[in-house]
Amino acid sequence: MSYQEFSEYIDSEIDLLATQSFTDVAPELDMPQDQAQRLTALVQEKFDARCREHFSRSNRDALLRRITDSQASSKLRQLQTVMDTVGDFQRQEIGPDIREIADGQDGTRAMFSLDRLVHALRDLPKVTLVDATDVPGSSLVREYDSLHSTLCEKIQALALARRYHGEMEAQRTQLEALVEAIRATRSESVQEYCRDYDACVADQLRHTCELVETLVKRDGSIPPDLLAELKTLVASLPAAQE
């Protein structure tokens, strides 16, 4: 159960208990009714007071913390049991590596080697039952096989992520450099920065075309097709079309 599910369950059970009424049993008591009513009213008052005292929000939160802590400890014990009993986990690197993540040898959160983890998984035996019907320990074998397959899939995902990590870091660095460049121009937006950049390139190309055209008129040494290509390039820029 999740934290929210535990909280809702505790609240519903406490509310059900706290709404009990004792006044309805007064007619069933073997005593005068006025005394029975006073007695049940007193019991109800004491009961409601104890409920308010013991079922306060702080006490509910404390109980919820104890339950969730117990659940987390139980899961950790189950993981430790699997580490120590399934196959050769205790003699492979995967066991110590995962324990280092949980504990940390120097008091800090430890890291582990993905390569060592891959090799450890490859060294683990693969178990297959020809006929799992009524075989002692078959459930443990299926659990082991499922755990082994799941770990292999997760390791493959980690290896793939590490393969692309360098490329993604390079792209992130380029994006950060672009953002810093945009900030340096005091532009209000990326669109404004791009328009200014295109305009600057277009001005430079126009100037180049003018120089080339001057050379063509003066010396006739620049082929007309080259000049036409330069003009086409300038005209293709967004800034030149405005």
Short mmCIF file of C-alpha atoms in Angstrom, two decimals:
data_model
loop_
_atom_site.label_atom_id
_atom_site.label_comp_id
_atom_site.label_asym_id
_atom_site.label_seq_id
_atom_site.Cartn_x
_atom_site.Cartn_y
_atom_site.Cartn_z
CA MET A 1 0.00 0.00 0.00
CA SER A 2 1.10 3.55 -0.68
CA TYR A 3 1.46 6.25 1.96
CA GLN A 4 -1.85 7.81 0.89
CA GLU A 5 -3.65 4.46 1.03
CA PHE A 6 -2.35 3.78 4.54
CA SER A 7 -3.44 7.26 5.64
CA GLU A 8 -6.95 6.85 4.25
CA TYR A 9 -7.30 3.39 5.79
CA ILE A 10 -6.21 4.59 9.25
CA ASP A 11 -8.55 7.59 9.09
CA SER A 12 -11.52 5.45 8.06
CA GLU A 13 -10.93 2.88 10.83
CA ILE A 14 -10.45 5.54 13.50
CA ASP A 15 -13.52 7.47 12.37
CA LEU A 16 -15.57 4.27 12.47
CA LEU A 17 -14.40 3.52 16.01
CA ALA A 18 -14.75 7.09 17.27
CA THR A 19 -18.36 7.42 16.12
CA GLN A 20 -19.64 4.61 18.33
CA SER A 21 -22.65 5.58 20.45
CA PHE A 22 -23.40 4.22 23.93
CA THR A 23 -26.63 6.13 24.52
CA ASP A 24 -28.64 3.60 22.51
CA VAL A 25 -27.98 0.84 25.04
CA ALA A 26 -29.59 2.71 27.96
CA PRO A 27 -33.01 1.04 27.54
CA GLU A 28 -31.36 -2.39 27.71
CA LEU A 29 -29.72 -1.82 31.08
CA ASP A 30 -31.31 -3.44 34.11
CA MET A 31 -31.70 -0.24 36.13
CA PRO A 32 -33.94 2.80 36.27
CA GLN A 33 -33.91 4.63 32.96
CA ASP A 34 -32.80 7.96 34.40
CA GLN A 35 -29.78 6.28 35.96
CA ALA A 36 -29.11 4.31 32.78
CA GLN A 37 -29.20 7.47 30.68
CA ARG A 38 -26.87 9.31 33.05
CA LEU A 39 -24.49 6.34 33.07
CA THR A 40 -24.41 5.94 29.30
CA ALA A 41 -24.01 9.72 28.86
CA LEU A 42 -21.04 9.66 31.24
CA VAL A 43 -19.51 6.69 29.42
CA GLN A 44 -20.05 8.44 26.08
CA GLU A 45 -18.41 11.62 27.38
CA LYS A 46 -15.38 9.71 28.69
CA PHE A 47 -15.13 7.69 25.49
CA ASP A 48 -15.26 10.78 23.27
CA ALA A 49 -12.59 12.48 25.39
CA ARG A 50 -10.27 9.48 25.13
CA CYS A 51 -10.83 9.32 21.38
CA ARG A 52 -9.90 12.98 21.00
CA GLU A 53 -6.80 12.37 23.12
CA HIS A 54 -5.53 9.18 21.50
CA PHE A 55 -6.73 9.75 17.94
CA SER A 56 -5.36 13.26 17.52
CA ARG A 57 -3.76 14.18 14.20
CA SER A 58 -0.27 14.05 15.69
CA ASN A 59 -0.88 10.53 17.01
CA ARG A 60 -2.31 9.45 13.66
CA ASP A 61 0.77 10.80 11.88
CA ALA A 62 3.06 9.03 14.35
CA LEU A 63 1.22 5.75 13.77
CA LEU A 64 1.42 6.23 10.02
CA ARG A 65 5.17 6.84 10.22
CA ARG A 66 5.64 3.64 12.24
CA ILE A 67 3.68 1.64 9.68
CA THR A 68 5.53 3.03 6.66
CA ASP A 69 8.91 2.64 8.40
CA SER A 70 8.03 -0.96 9.21
CA GLN A 71 7.03 -1.58 5.60
CA ALA A 72 10.31 -0.10 4.32
CA SER A 73 12.32 -2.20 6.79
CA SER A 74 10.44 -5.31 5.70
CA LYS A 75 11.23 -4.66 2.04
CA LEU A 76 14.90 -4.10 2.90
CA ARG A 77 15.01 -7.39 4.82
CA GLN A 78 13.43 -9.20 1.88
CA LEU A 79 16.00 -7.71 -0.49
CA GLN A 80 18.81 -8.69 1.86
CA THR A 81 17.44 -12.24 2.07
CA VAL A 82 17.41 -12.52 -1.72
CA MET A 83 20.95 -11.16 -1.88
CA ASP A 84 22.22 -13.69 0.65
CA THR A 85 20.35 -16.81 -0.47
CA VAL A 86 19.62 -16.79 -4.22
CA GLY A 87 22.31 -18.38 -6.39
CA ASP A 88 25.82 -17.03 -5.82
CA PHE A 89 24.79 -13.43 -5.12
CA GLN A 90 26.79 -13.23 -1.90
CA ARG A 91 30.00 -14.16 -3.77
CA GLN A 92 29.43 -11.82 -6.68
CA GLU A 93 29.97 -8.08 -6.86
CA ILE A 94 26.27 -7.34 -7.22
CA GLY A 95 25.61 -8.09 -3.55
CA PRO A 96 28.28 -5.81 -2.03
CA ASP A 97 27.60 -3.10 -4.61
CA ILE A 98 23.91 -2.85 -3.77
CA ARG A 99 24.66 -2.97 -0.05
CA GLU A 100 27.14 -0.12 -0.53
CA ILE A 101 24.37 1.93 -2.13
CA ALA A 102 22.14 1.42 0.91
CA ASP A 103 24.82 1.88 3.59
CA GLY A 104 27.83 3.72 2.16
CA GLN A 105 31.25 2.67 3.40
CA ASP A 106 32.27 6.18 4.45
CA GLY A 107 28.89 7.36 5.72
CA THR A 108 27.84 8.80 2.36
CA ARG A 109 25.76 7.38 -0.46
CA ALA A 110 28.04 5.00 -2.35
CA MET A 111 28.21 4.39 -6.09
CA PHE A 112 28.79 1.12 -7.93
CA SER A 113 30.47 0.00 -11.13
CA LEU A 114 28.04 -0.76 -13.93
CA ASP A 115 30.65 -2.91 -15.67
CA ARG A 116 31.19 -5.06 -12.58
CA LEU A 117 27.43 -5.39 -12.21
CA VAL A 118 27.07 -6.57 -15.82
CA HIS A 119 29.81 -9.17 -15.37
CA ALA A 120 28.26 -10.35 -12.10
CA LEU A 121 24.89 -10.87 -13.79
CA ARG A 122 26.51 -12.80 -16.63
CA ASP A 123 28.20 -15.10 -14.12
CA LEU A 124 24.92 -15.98 -12.41
CA PRO A 125 23.55 -19.40 -13.35
CA LYS A 126 20.43 -19.67 -15.50
CA VAL A 127 17.92 -22.10 -14.03
CA THR A 128 15.16 -23.73 -16.08
CA LEU A 129 12.65 -26.35 -14.95
CA VAL A 130 11.52 -28.90 -17.52
CA ASP A 131 8.41 -29.65 -15.46
CA ALA A 132 7.65 -27.26 -12.60
CA THR A 133 4.59 -29.20 -11.42
CA ASP A 134 4.86 -30.14 -7.75
CA VAL A 135 8.63 -29.73 -7.77
CA PRO A 136 10.00 -28.67 -4.35
CA GLY A 137 11.43 -25.19 -4.58
CA SER A 138 9.86 -24.49 -7.98
CA SER A 139 8.41 -21.20 -6.75
CA LEU A 140 11.88 -20.10 -5.62
CA VAL A 141 13.32 -21.03 -9.01
CA ARG A 142 10.64 -19.00 -10.80
CA GLU A 143 11.27 -16.06 -8.47
CA TYR A 144 15.00 -16.32 -9.11
CA ASP A 145 14.49 -16.48 -12.88
CA SER A 146 12.12 -13.50 -12.80
CA LEU A 147 14.54 -11.47 -10.69
CA HIS A 148 17.45 -12.37 -12.97
CA SER A 149 15.52 -11.32 -16.10
CA THR A 150 14.37 -8.07 -14.51
CA LEU A 151 17.89 -7.17 -13.44
CA CYS A 152 19.24 -7.90 -16.92
CA GLU A 153 16.63 -5.62 -18.50
CA LYS A 154 17.41 -2.80 -16.08
CA ILE A 155 21.16 -3.17 -16.64
CA GLN A 156 20.63 -2.97 -20.40
CA ALA A 157 18.61 0.21 -19.91
CA LEU A 158 21.38 1.69 -17.74
CA ALA A 159 24.02 0.77 -20.31
CA LEU A 160 21.99 2.40 -23.09
CA ALA A 161 21.51 5.53 -21.00
CA ARG A 162 25.23 5.73 -20.29
CA ARG A 163 26.00 5.34 -24.00
CA TYR A 164 23.98 8.43 -24.86
CA HIS A 165 24.94 10.38 -21.75
CA GLY A 166 28.02 11.97 -23.34
CA GLU A 167 26.10 13.08 -26.42
CA MET A 168 23.31 14.55 -24.30
CA GLU A 169 25.83 16.37 -22.12
CA ALA A 170 27.46 17.89 -25.22
CA GLN A 171 24.07 19.07 -26.48
CA ARG A 172 23.27 20.53 -23.09
CA THR A 173 26.58 22.41 -23.08
CA GLN A 174 25.82 23.84 -26.52
CA LEU A 175 22.36 24.93 -25.42
CA GLU A 176 23.76 26.59 -22.32
CA ALA A 177 26.34 28.42 -24.45
CA LEU A 178 23.55 29.60 -26.78
CA VAL A 179 21.49 30.84 -23.83
CA GLU A 180 24.47 32.74 -22.46
CA ALA A 181 25.11 34.27 -25.88
CA ILE A 182 21.50 35.37 -26.11
CA ARG A 183 21.68 36.92 -22.65
CA ALA A 184 24.88 38.75 -23.60
CA THR A 185 23.04 40.52 -26.44
CA ARG A 186 20.37 41.71 -23.98
CA SER A 187 17.73 40.33 -26.35
CA GLU A 188 14.28 39.92 -24.88
CA SER A 189 13.69 36.54 -26.53
CA VAL A 190 15.27 33.83 -28.63
CA GLN A 191 13.19 34.92 -31.64
CA GLU A 192 14.59 38.44 -31.39
CA TYR A 193 18.11 37.07 -31.12
CA CYS A 194 17.62 34.91 -34.23
CA ARG A 195 16.18 37.83 -36.21
CA ASP A 196 19.16 39.99 -35.27
CA TYR A 197 21.56 37.21 -36.19
CA ASP A 198 19.91 36.65 -39.59
CA ALA A 199 19.93 40.38 -40.26
CA CYS A 200 23.63 40.57 -39.47
CA VAL A 201 24.41 37.66 -41.81
CA ALA A 202 22.25 39.19 -44.53
CA ASP A 203 24.07 42.54 -44.25
CA GLN A 204 27.42 40.80 -44.55
CA LEU A 205 26.27 38.87 -47.61
CA ARG A 206 24.86 42.02 -49.24
CA HIS A 207 28.17 43.72 -48.68
CA THR A 208 29.96 40.73 -50.19
CA CYS A 209 27.67 40.80 -53.22
CA GLU A 210 28.35 44.51 -53.73
CA LEU A 211 32.08 43.90 -53.62
CA VAL A 212 31.79 40.99 -56.04
CA GLU A 213 29.61 43.04 -58.37
CA THR A 214 32.17 45.86 -58.29
CA LEU A 215 34.91 43.40 -59.20
CA VAL A 216 32.81 42.00 -62.02
CA LYS A 217 32.17 45.45 -63.49
CA ARG A 218 35.79 46.44 -63.11
CA ASP A 219 37.68 43.31 -64.09
CA GLY A 220 35.05 40.97 -65.46
CA SER A 221 36.84 38.13 -63.71
CA ILE A 222 33.89 36.88 -61.57
CA PRO A 223 31.56 34.52 -63.42
CA PRO A 224 27.95 35.75 -63.56
CA ASP A 225 26.64 32.41 -62.27
CA LEU A 226 28.65 32.90 -59.07
CA LEU A 227 27.14 36.35 -58.58
CA ALA A 228 23.65 34.95 -59.18
CA GLU A 229 24.31 32.22 -56.62
CA LEU A 230 25.34 34.80 -54.03
CA LYS A 231 22.22 36.86 -54.65
CA THR A 232 20.05 33.75 -54.34
CA LEU A 233 21.70 32.93 -51.03
CA VAL A 234 21.02 36.41 -49.69
CA ALA A 235 17.42 36.32 -50.88
CA SER A 236 16.81 33.00 -49.10
CA LEU A 237 17.53 34.48 -45.68
CA PRO A 238 14.44 35.44 -43.63
CA ALA A 239 15.87 38.87 -42.83
CA ALA A 240 16.35 39.65 -46.52
CA GLN A 241 12.70 38.84 -47.26
CA GLU A 242 11.29 41.39 -44.78
#
